[in-house]
XYZ file of C-alpha atoms in Angstrom:
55
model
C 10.731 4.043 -0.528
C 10.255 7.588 -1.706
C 6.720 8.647 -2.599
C 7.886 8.972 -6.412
C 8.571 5.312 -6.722
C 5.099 5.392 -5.764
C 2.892 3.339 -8.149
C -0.860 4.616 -8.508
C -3.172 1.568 -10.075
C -6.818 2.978 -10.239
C -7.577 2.764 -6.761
C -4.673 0.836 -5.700
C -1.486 2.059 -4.397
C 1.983 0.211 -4.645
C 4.413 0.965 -2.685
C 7.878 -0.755 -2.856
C 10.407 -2.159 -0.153
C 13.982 -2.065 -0.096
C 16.683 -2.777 2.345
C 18.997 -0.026 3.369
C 22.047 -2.261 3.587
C 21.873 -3.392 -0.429
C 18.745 -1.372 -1.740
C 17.599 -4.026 -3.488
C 13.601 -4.595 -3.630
C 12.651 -6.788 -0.821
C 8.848 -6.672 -0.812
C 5.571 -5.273 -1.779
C 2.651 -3.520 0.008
C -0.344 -2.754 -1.787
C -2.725 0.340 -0.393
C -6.691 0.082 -1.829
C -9.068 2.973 -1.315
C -11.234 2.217 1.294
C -14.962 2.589 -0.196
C -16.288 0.339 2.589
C -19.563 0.914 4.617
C -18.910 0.911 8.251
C -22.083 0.601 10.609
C -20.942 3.318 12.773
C -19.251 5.454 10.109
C -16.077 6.522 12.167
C -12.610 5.980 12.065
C -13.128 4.995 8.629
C -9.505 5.340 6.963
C -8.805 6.617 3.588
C -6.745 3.411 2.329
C -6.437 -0.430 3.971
C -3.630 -2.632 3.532
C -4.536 -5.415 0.744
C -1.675 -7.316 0.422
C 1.876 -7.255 1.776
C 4.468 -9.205 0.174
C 8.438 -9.933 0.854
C 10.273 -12.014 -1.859
């Protein structure tokens, strides 16, 4: 989906799927900031996958 059907939730990010043959919404993946504490402290990403759903 295009970043403007984008939806920002506090520190959640949703971000809609379609398919390309009907564009019709086919799933969900939801984006959290990533605020946790790694022992080493690299490779620490900005966001983490929480959830991805396909109705």
């Amino acid at each position: 989906m295009p970043v403007e059907k984008w939806e920002i939730q506090g520190d959640k990010v949703l971000i809609p799927f379609e398919t390309i043959a009907t564009i019709k919404p086919t799933g969900m993946m939801t984006l959290r900031l990533n605020n946790k504490n790694y022992e080493s402290g690299i490779d620490k990403t900005i966001y983490y996958i929480e959830k991805f759903e396909i109705y």
